[in-house]
mmCIF file of C-alpha atoms in Angstrom:
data_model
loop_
_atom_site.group_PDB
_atom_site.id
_atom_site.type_symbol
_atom_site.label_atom_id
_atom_site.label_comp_id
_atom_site.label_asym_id
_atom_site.label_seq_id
_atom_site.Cartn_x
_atom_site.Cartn_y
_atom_site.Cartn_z
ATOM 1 C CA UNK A 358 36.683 43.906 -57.710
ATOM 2 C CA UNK A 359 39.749 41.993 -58.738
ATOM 3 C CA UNK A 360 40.680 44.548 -61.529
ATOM 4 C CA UNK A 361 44.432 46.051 -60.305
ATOM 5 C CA UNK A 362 43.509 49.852 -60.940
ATOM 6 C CA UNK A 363 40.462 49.162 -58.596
ATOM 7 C CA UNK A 364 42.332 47.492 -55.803
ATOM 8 C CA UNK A 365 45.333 49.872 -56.122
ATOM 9 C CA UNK A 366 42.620 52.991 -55.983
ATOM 10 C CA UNK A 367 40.658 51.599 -53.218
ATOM 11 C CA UNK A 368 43.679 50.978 -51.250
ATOM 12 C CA UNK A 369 44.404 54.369 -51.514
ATOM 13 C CA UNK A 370 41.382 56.099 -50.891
ATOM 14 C CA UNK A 371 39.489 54.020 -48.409
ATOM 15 C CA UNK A 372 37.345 56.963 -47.574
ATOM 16 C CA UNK A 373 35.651 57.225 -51.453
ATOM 17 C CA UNK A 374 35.600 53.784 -52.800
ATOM 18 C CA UNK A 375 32.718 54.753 -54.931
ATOM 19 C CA UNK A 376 30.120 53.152 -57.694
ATOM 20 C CA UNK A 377 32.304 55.346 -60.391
ATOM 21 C CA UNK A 378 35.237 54.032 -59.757
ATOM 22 C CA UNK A 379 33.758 50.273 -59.196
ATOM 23 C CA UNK A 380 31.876 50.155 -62.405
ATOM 24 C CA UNK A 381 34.472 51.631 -64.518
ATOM 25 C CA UNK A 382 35.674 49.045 -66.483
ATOM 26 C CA UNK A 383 32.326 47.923 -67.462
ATOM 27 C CA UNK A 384 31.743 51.688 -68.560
ATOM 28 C CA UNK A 385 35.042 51.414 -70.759
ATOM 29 C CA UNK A 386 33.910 47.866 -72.134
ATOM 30 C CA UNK A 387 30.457 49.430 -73.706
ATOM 31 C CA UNK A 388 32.044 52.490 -74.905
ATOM 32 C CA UNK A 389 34.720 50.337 -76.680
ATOM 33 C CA UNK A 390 32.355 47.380 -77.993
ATOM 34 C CA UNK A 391 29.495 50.227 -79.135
ATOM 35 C CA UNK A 392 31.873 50.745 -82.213
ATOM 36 C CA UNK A 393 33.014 47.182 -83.064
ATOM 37 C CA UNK A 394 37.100 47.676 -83.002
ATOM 38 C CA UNK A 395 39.317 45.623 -83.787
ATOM 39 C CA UNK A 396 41.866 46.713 -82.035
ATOM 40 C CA UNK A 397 42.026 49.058 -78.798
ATOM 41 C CA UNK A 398 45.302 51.612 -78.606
ATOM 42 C CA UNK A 399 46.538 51.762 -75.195
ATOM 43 C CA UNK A 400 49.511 51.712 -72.336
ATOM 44 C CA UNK A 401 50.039 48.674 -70.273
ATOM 45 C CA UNK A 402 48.064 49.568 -67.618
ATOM 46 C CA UNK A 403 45.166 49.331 -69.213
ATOM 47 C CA UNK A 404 45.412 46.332 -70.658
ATOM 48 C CA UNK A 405 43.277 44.460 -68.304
ATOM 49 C CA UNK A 406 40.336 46.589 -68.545
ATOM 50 C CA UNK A 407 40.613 45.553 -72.537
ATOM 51 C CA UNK A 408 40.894 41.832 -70.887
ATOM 52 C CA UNK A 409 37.902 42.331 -69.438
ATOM 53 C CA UNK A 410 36.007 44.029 -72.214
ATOM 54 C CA UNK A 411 37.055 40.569 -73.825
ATOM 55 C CA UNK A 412 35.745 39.062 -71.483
ATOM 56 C CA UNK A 413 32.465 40.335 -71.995
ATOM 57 C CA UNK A 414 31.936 40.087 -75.097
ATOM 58 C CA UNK A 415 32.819 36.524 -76.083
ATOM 59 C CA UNK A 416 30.290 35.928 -73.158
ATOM 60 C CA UNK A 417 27.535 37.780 -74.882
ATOM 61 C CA UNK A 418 28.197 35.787 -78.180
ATOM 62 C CA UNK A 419 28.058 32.745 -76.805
ATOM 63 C CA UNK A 420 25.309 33.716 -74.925
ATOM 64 C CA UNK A 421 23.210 35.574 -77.905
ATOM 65 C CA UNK A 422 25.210 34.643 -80.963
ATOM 66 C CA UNK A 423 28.033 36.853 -82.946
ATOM 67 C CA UNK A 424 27.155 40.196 -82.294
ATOM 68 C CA UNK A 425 30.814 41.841 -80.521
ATOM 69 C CA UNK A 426 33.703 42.049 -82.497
ATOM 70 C CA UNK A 427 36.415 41.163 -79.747
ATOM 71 C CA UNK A 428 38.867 43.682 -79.561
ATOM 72 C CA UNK A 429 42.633 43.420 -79.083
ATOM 73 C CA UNK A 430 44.690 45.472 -77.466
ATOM 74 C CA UNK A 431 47.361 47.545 -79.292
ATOM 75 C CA UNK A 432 50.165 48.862 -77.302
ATOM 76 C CA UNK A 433 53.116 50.064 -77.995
ATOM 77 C CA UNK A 434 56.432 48.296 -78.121
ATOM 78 C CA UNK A 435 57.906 51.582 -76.952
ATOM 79 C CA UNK A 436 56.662 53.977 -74.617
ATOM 80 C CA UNK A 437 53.778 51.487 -73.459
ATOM 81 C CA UNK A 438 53.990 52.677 -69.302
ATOM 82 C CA UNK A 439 55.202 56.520 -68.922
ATOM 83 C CA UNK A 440 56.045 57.461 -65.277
ATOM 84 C CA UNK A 441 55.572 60.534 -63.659
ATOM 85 C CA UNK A 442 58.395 62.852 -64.156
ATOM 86 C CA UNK A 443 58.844 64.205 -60.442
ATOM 87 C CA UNK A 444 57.861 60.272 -59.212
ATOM 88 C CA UNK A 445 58.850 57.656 -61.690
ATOM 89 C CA UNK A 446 57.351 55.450 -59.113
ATOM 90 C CA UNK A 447 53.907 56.627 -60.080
ATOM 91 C CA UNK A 448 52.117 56.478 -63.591
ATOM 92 C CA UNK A 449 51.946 59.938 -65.544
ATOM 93 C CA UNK A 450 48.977 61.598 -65.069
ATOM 94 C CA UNK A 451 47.225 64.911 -65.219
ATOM 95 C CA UNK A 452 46.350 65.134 -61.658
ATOM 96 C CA UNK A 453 50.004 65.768 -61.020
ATOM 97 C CA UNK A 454 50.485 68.640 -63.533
ATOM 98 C CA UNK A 455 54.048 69.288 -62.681
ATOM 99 C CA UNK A 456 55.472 65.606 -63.325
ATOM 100 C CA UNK A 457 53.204 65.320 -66.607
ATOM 101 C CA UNK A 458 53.394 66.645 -70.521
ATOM 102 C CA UNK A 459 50.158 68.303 -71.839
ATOM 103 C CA UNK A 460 50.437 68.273 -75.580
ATOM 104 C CA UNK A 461 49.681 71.542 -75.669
ATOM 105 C CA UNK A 462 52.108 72.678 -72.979
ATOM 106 C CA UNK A 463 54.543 75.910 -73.713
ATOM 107 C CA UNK A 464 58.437 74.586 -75.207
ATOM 108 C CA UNK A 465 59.535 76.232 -72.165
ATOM 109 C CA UNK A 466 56.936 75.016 -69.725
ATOM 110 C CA UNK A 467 58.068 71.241 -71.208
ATOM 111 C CA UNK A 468 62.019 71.871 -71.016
ATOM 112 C CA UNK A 469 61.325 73.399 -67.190
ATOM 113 C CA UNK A 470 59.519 69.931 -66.156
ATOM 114 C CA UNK A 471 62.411 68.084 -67.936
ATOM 115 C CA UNK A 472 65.010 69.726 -66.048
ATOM 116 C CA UNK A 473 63.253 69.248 -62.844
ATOM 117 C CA UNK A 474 62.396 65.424 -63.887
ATOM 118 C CA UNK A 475 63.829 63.274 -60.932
ATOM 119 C CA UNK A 476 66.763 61.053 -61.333
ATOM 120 C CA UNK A 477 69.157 59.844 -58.846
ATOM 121 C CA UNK A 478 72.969 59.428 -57.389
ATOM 122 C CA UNK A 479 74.378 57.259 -60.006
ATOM 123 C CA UNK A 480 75.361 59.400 -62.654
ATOM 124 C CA UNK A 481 74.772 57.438 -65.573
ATOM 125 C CA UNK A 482 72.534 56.914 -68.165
ATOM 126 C CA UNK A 483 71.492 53.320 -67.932
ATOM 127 C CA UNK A 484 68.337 51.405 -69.198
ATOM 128 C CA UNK A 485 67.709 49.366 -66.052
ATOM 129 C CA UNK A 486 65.028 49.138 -62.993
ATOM 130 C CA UNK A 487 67.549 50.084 -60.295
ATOM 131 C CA UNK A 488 67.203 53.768 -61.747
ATOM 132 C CA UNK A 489 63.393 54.398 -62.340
ATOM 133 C CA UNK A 490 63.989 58.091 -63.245
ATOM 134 C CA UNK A 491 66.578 57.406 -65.807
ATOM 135 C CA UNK A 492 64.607 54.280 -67.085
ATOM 136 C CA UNK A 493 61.561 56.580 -67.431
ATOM 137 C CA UNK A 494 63.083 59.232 -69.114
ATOM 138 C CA UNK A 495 64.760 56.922 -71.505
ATOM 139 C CA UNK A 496 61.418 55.484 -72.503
ATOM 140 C CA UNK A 497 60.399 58.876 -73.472
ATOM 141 C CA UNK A 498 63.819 59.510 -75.604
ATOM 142 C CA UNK A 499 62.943 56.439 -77.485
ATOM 143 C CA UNK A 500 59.248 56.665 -78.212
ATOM 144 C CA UNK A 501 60.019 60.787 -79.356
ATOM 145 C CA UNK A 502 63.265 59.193 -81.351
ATOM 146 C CA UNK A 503 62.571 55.943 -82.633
ATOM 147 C CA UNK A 504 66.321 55.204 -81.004
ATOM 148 C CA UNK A 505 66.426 51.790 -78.923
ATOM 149 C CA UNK A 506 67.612 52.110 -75.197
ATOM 150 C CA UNK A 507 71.185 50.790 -76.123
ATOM 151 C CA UNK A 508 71.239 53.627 -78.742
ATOM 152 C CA UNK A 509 70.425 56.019 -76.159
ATOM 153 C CA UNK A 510 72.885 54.458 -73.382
ATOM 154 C CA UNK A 511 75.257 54.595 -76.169
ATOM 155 C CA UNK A 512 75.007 58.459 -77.010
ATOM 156 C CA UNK A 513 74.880 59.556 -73.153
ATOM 157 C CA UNK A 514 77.824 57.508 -72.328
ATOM 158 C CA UNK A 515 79.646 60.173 -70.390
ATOM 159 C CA UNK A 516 77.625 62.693 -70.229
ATOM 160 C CA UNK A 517 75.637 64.204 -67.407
ATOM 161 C CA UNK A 518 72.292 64.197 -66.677
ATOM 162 C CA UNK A 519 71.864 68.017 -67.224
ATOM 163 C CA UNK A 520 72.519 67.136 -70.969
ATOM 164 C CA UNK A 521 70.132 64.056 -70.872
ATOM 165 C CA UNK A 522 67.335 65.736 -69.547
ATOM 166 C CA UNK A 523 67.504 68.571 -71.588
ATOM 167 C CA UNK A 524 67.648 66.160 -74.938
ATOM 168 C CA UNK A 525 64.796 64.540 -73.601
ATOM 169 C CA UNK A 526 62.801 67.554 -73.423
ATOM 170 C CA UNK A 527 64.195 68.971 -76.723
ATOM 171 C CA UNK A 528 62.720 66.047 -78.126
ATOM 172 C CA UNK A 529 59.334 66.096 -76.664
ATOM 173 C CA UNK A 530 59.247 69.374 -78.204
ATOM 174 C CA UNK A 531 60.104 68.676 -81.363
ATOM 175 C CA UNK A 532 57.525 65.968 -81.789
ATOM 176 C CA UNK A 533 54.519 68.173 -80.495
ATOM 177 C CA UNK A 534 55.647 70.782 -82.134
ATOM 178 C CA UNK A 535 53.652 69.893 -85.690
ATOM 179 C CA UNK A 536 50.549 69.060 -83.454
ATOM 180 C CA UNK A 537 50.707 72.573 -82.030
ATOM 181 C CA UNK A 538 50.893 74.399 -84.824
ATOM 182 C CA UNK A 539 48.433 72.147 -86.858
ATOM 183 C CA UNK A 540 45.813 72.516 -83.216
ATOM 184 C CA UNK A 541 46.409 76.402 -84.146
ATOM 185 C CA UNK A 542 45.655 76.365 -87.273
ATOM 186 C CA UNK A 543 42.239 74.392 -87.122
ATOM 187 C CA UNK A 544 41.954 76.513 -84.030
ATOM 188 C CA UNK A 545 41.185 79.862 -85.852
ATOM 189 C CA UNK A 546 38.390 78.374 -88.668
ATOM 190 C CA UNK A 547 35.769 77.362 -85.309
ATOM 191 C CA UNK A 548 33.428 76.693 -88.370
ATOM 192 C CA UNK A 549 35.451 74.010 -89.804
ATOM 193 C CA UNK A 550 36.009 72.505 -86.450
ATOM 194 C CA UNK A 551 32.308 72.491 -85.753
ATOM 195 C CA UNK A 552 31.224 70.747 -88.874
ATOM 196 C CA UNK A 553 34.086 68.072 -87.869
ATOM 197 C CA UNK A 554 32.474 67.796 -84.755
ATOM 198 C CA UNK A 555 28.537 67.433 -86.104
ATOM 199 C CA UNK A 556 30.121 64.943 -88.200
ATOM 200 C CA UNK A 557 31.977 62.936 -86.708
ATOM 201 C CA UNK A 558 28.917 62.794 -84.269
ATOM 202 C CA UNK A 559 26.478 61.473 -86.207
ATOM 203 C CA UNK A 560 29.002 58.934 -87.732
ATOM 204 C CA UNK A 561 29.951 57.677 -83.667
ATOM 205 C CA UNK A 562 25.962 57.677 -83.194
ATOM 206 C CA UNK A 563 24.618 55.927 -86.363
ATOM 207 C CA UNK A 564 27.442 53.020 -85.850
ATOM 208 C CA UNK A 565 26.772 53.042 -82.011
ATOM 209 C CA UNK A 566 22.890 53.171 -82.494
ATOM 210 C CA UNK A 567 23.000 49.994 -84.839
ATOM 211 C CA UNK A 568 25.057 48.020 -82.154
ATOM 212 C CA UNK A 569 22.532 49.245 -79.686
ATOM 213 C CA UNK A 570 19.571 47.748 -81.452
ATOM 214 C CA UNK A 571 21.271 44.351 -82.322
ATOM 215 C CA UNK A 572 21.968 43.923 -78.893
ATOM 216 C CA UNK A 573 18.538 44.827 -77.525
ATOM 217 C CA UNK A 574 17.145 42.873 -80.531
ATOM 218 C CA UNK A 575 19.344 39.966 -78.751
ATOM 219 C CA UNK A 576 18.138 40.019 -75.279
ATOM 220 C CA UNK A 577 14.274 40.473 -76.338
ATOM 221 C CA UNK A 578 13.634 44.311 -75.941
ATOM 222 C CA UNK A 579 10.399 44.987 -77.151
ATOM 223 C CA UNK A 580 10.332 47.035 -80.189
ATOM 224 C CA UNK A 581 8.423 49.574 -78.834
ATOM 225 C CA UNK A 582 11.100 50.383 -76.452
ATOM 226 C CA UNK A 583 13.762 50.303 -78.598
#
Protein backbone atom coordinates (compact mmCIF):
# COMPACT_ATOMS: atom_id res chain seq x y z
CA UNK A 1 0.00 0.00 0.00
CA UNK A 2 2.91 2.36 0.27
CA UNK A 3 4.36 1.32 -3.19
CA UNK A 4 4.22 4.88 -5.46
CA UNK A 5 2.64 3.18 -8.68
CA UNK A 6 -0.14 1.92 -6.24
CA UNK A 7 -0.87 5.19 -4.55
CA UNK A 8 -0.48 7.19 -7.82
CA UNK A 9 -3.08 4.48 -9.55
CA UNK A 10 -5.45 4.46 -6.75
CA UNK A 11 -5.53 8.11 -6.66
CA UNK A 12 -6.55 8.06 -9.98
CA UNK A 13 -9.04 5.56 -10.23
CA UNK A 14 -10.84 5.56 -6.94
CA UNK A 15 -13.69 3.71 -8.51
CA UNK A 16 -11.39 0.25 -9.36
CA UNK A 17 -8.79 0.06 -6.75
CA UNK A 18 -8.68 -3.62 -7.25
CA UNK A 19 -6.80 -6.98 -5.80
CA UNK A 20 -4.76 -6.86 -9.36
CA UNK A 21 -3.50 -3.85 -9.04
CA UNK A 22 -2.85 -4.23 -5.03
CA UNK A 23 -0.99 -7.44 -5.28
CA UNK A 24 1.07 -6.56 -8.17
CA UNK A 25 4.29 -6.15 -6.94
CA UNK A 26 4.23 -9.30 -5.08
CA UNK A 27 3.18 -10.95 -8.53
CA UNK A 28 6.38 -9.25 -10.16
CA UNK A 29 8.62 -10.35 -7.07
CA UNK A 30 7.78 -14.32 -7.72
CA UNK A 31 8.00 -14.07 -11.35
CA UNK A 32 11.46 -12.38 -10.97
CA UNK A 33 12.89 -14.59 -7.95
CA UNK A 34 11.37 -18.04 -9.80
CA UNK A 35 14.55 -17.69 -12.07
CA UNK A 36 17.29 -16.60 -9.61
CA UNK A 37 18.66 -13.20 -11.48
CA UNK A 38 21.10 -11.41 -10.71
CA UNK A 39 20.23 -8.53 -12.02
CA UNK A 40 16.66 -7.10 -13.11
CA UNK A 41 16.67 -4.63 -16.46
CA UNK A 42 14.38 -1.87 -15.95
CA UNK A 43 13.31 2.12 -16.05
CA UNK A 44 13.24 4.10 -12.92
CA UNK A 45 9.93 3.65 -12.16
CA UNK A 46 10.15 0.42 -11.43
CA UNK A 47 12.75 0.36 -9.34
CA UNK A 48 10.85 0.05 -6.19
CA UNK A 49 8.91 -2.89 -7.09
CA UNK A 50 12.67 -4.54 -7.54
CA UNK A 51 13.14 -2.87 -3.85
CA UNK A 52 10.56 -4.74 -2.76
CA UNK A 53 11.25 -8.02 -4.46
CA UNK A 54 14.51 -7.42 -2.30
CA UNK A 55 12.79 -7.09 0.23
CA UNK A 56 11.31 -10.32 0.11
CA UNK A 57 13.69 -12.32 -0.46
CA UNK A 58 16.43 -11.52 2.04
CA UNK A 59 13.35 -12.07 4.39
CA UNK A 60 12.79 -15.57 3.19
CA UNK A 61 16.58 -16.39 3.67
CA UNK A 62 16.80 -15.32 6.83
CA UNK A 63 13.76 -16.83 7.55
CA UNK A 64 14.46 -20.42 5.71
CA UNK A 65 18.12 -20.16 4.85
CA UNK A 66 19.84 -19.13 1.28
CA UNK A 67 17.47 -20.06 -1.14
CA UNK A 68 16.78 -16.32 -3.33
CA UNK A 69 19.42 -14.93 -5.16
CA UNK A 70 18.71 -11.09 -4.48
CA UNK A 71 18.42 -9.32 -7.50
CA UNK A 72 19.66 -5.85 -8.46
CA UNK A 73 18.28 -3.61 -10.48
CA UNK A 74 19.87 -2.61 -13.83
CA UNK A 75 18.82 0.57 -15.35
CA UNK A 76 20.01 2.52 -17.68
CA UNK A 77 22.24 5.53 -17.34
CA UNK A 78 20.42 6.86 -20.38
CA UNK A 79 16.98 6.63 -21.31
CA UNK A 80 16.02 5.18 -17.73
CA UNK A 81 12.25 7.30 -17.53
CA UNK A 82 10.71 7.92 -21.22
CA UNK A 83 7.71 10.35 -21.19
CA UNK A 84 4.85 10.30 -23.22
CA UNK A 85 5.34 12.07 -26.41
CA UNK A 86 1.95 14.14 -26.59
CA UNK A 87 2.34 14.56 -22.39
CA UNK A 88 5.89 14.53 -21.22
CA UNK A 89 4.22 14.93 -17.93
CA UNK A 90 3.08 11.34 -18.05
CA UNK A 91 5.24 8.05 -18.40
CA UNK A 92 5.17 6.37 -22.00
CA UNK A 93 2.85 3.85 -22.26
CA UNK A 94 0.78 1.77 -24.60
CA UNK A 95 -2.51 2.82 -23.35
CA UNK A 96 -1.84 6.14 -25.01
CA UNK A 97 -0.93 4.81 -28.50
CA UNK A 98 -0.48 8.15 -30.06
CA UNK A 99 2.27 9.60 -27.54
CA UNK A 100 4.10 6.04 -27.52
CA UNK A 101 6.71 3.99 -29.99
CA UNK A 102 5.72 0.33 -30.72
CA UNK A 103 8.83 -1.35 -31.98
CA UNK A 104 7.12 -2.55 -34.61
CA UNK A 105 5.44 0.70 -35.62
CA UNK A 106 5.55 1.88 -39.56
CA UNK A 107 8.90 4.61 -40.25
CA UNK A 108 6.17 6.84 -41.12
CA UNK A 109 3.73 6.08 -38.36
CA UNK A 110 7.07 6.87 -35.91
CA UNK A 111 8.21 10.21 -37.81
CA UNK A 112 4.20 11.34 -37.69
CA UNK A 113 4.20 10.89 -33.67
CA UNK A 114 7.62 12.71 -33.64
CA UNK A 115 6.41 15.61 -35.41
CA UNK A 116 3.37 15.84 -33.35
CA UNK A 117 5.57 15.18 -30.01
CA UNK A 118 4.76 18.24 -27.69
CA UNK A 119 7.25 20.86 -26.91
CA UNK A 120 6.77 24.35 -25.91
CA UNK A 121 7.32 28.38 -26.43
CA UNK A 122 10.95 28.57 -25.86
CA UNK A 123 12.50 27.70 -28.93
CA UNK A 124 15.47 26.02 -27.92
CA UNK A 125 16.88 22.88 -27.48
CA UNK A 126 17.89 22.68 -23.88
CA UNK A 127 18.50 19.67 -21.47
CA UNK A 128 16.65 21.07 -18.46
CA UNK A 129 13.24 20.41 -16.34
CA UNK A 130 11.67 23.77 -17.21
CA UNK A 131 11.03 22.16 -20.79
CA UNK A 132 9.70 18.54 -20.18
CA UNK A 133 9.00 18.00 -23.92
CA UNK A 134 12.39 18.98 -25.05
CA UNK A 135 14.02 17.15 -22.01
CA UNK A 136 12.04 14.04 -23.06
CA UNK A 137 12.80 14.05 -26.47
CA UNK A 138 16.42 14.60 -25.79
CA UNK A 139 16.53 11.50 -23.65
CA UNK A 140 15.37 9.61 -26.58
CA UNK A 141 18.15 11.31 -29.03
CA UNK A 142 20.68 10.08 -26.61
CA UNK A 143 19.68 6.55 -25.73
CA UNK A 144 19.05 5.97 -29.99
CA UNK A 145 22.66 7.94 -30.37
CA UNK A 146 24.87 7.21 -27.68
CA UNK A 147 25.40 11.32 -27.84
CA UNK A 148 25.32 13.01 -24.22
CA UNK A 149 22.68 15.87 -23.74
CA UNK A 150 25.44 18.62 -24.14
CA UNK A 151 26.28 16.88 -27.48
CA UNK A 152 22.82 17.14 -28.48
CA UNK A 153 22.29 20.89 -27.10
CA UNK A 154 25.40 21.44 -28.95
CA UNK A 155 24.24 20.20 -32.52
CA UNK A 156 20.62 21.89 -32.22
CA UNK A 157 22.06 25.12 -31.20
CA UNK A 158 20.04 27.24 -33.58
CA UNK A 159 17.97 25.22 -35.03
CA UNK A 160 14.24 24.75 -34.75
CA UNK A 161 12.32 22.30 -33.33
CA UNK A 162 10.87 21.06 -36.71
CA UNK A 163 14.52 19.84 -37.36
CA UNK A 164 14.87 18.35 -33.77
CA UNK A 165 11.93 16.40 -33.83
CA UNK A 166 12.35 15.06 -37.03
CA UNK A 167 16.17 13.84 -36.03
CA UNK A 168 14.69 12.37 -33.16
CA UNK A 169 12.39 10.31 -35.05
CA UNK A 170 14.95 9.57 -37.84
CA UNK A 171 16.79 8.06 -35.19
CA UNK A 172 14.24 5.95 -33.56
CA UNK A 173 13.96 4.57 -36.90
CA UNK A 174 17.14 3.79 -37.60
CA UNK A 175 17.66 1.81 -34.43
CA UNK A 176 14.43 -0.41 -34.90
CA UNK A 177 15.02 -0.70 -38.11
CA UNK A 178 17.46 -4.07 -37.75
CA UNK A 179 14.80 -5.41 -35.20
CA UNK A 180 12.15 -5.10 -37.90
CA UNK A 181 13.63 -6.66 -40.46
CA UNK A 182 15.28 -9.43 -38.25
CA UNK A 183 11.16 -9.83 -36.49
CA UNK A 184 10.39 -10.41 -40.41
CA UNK A 185 12.60 -12.65 -41.10
CA UNK A 186 12.00 -15.14 -38.10
CA UNK A 187 8.46 -14.13 -38.89
CA UNK A 188 8.10 -16.24 -42.14
CA UNK A 189 9.90 -19.81 -40.73
CA UNK A 190 6.62 -20.14 -37.85
CA UNK A 191 8.43 -23.58 -37.40
CA UNK A 192 11.59 -22.19 -36.21
CA UNK A 193 9.81 -19.76 -34.02
CA UNK A 194 7.78 -22.53 -32.47
CA UNK A 195 10.62 -24.77 -31.54
CA UNK A 196 12.16 -21.42 -29.89
CA UNK A 197 9.16 -21.15 -28.09
CA UNK A 198 8.82 -25.11 -26.80
CA UNK A 199 12.24 -24.45 -25.83
CA UNK A 200 12.70 -21.81 -24.25
CA UNK A 201 9.59 -23.12 -22.27
CA UNK A 202 10.75 -25.97 -20.86
CA UNK A 203 14.12 -24.22 -20.00
CA UNK A 204 11.82 -21.14 -17.95
CA UNK A 205 9.85 -24.26 -16.38
CA UNK A 206 12.62 -26.75 -15.37
CA UNK A 207 14.65 -23.65 -13.65
CA UNK A 208 11.31 -22.25 -12.22
CA UNK A 209 10.08 -25.79 -11.10
CA UNK A 210 13.43 -26.41 -9.09
CA UNK A 211 12.99 -22.99 -7.24
CA UNK A 212 9.46 -24.05 -6.63
CA UNK A 213 10.36 -27.22 -4.83
CA UNK A 214 13.26 -25.70 -2.72
CA UNK A 215 10.99 -23.28 -1.50
CA UNK A 216 8.12 -25.62 -0.65
CA UNK A 217 10.84 -28.03 0.61
CA UNK A 218 11.61 -24.81 2.95
CA UNK A 219 8.33 -24.05 4.44
CA UNK A 220 7.42 -27.93 5.07
CA UNK A 221 5.12 -28.87 2.05
CA UNK A 222 4.48 -32.32 2.22
CA UNK A 223 5.96 -34.26 -0.52
CA UNK A 224 2.97 -35.57 -1.65
CA UNK A 225 1.78 -32.22 -2.55
CA UNK A 226 4.60 -31.06 -4.11
Amino acid sequence: SRMTQFKDKAAKHKDNINAGLFTYPALMAADILLYQPDFVPVGEDQKQHVEICRDIAERFNGIYGDVFKVPAPHIPKVGARIMSLNDPTSKMSKSNLEGCVILMDKPEDIMRKFKRAVTDSEACVRYRDEQPGIHNLIDIYCACTGKTPAETEKEFDGKGYGDFKTAVGESVVAVLKPLQDRFADLNKNKDYLNSIIKNNAEKAQYLSNKTLRKVQKKIGFPERIR
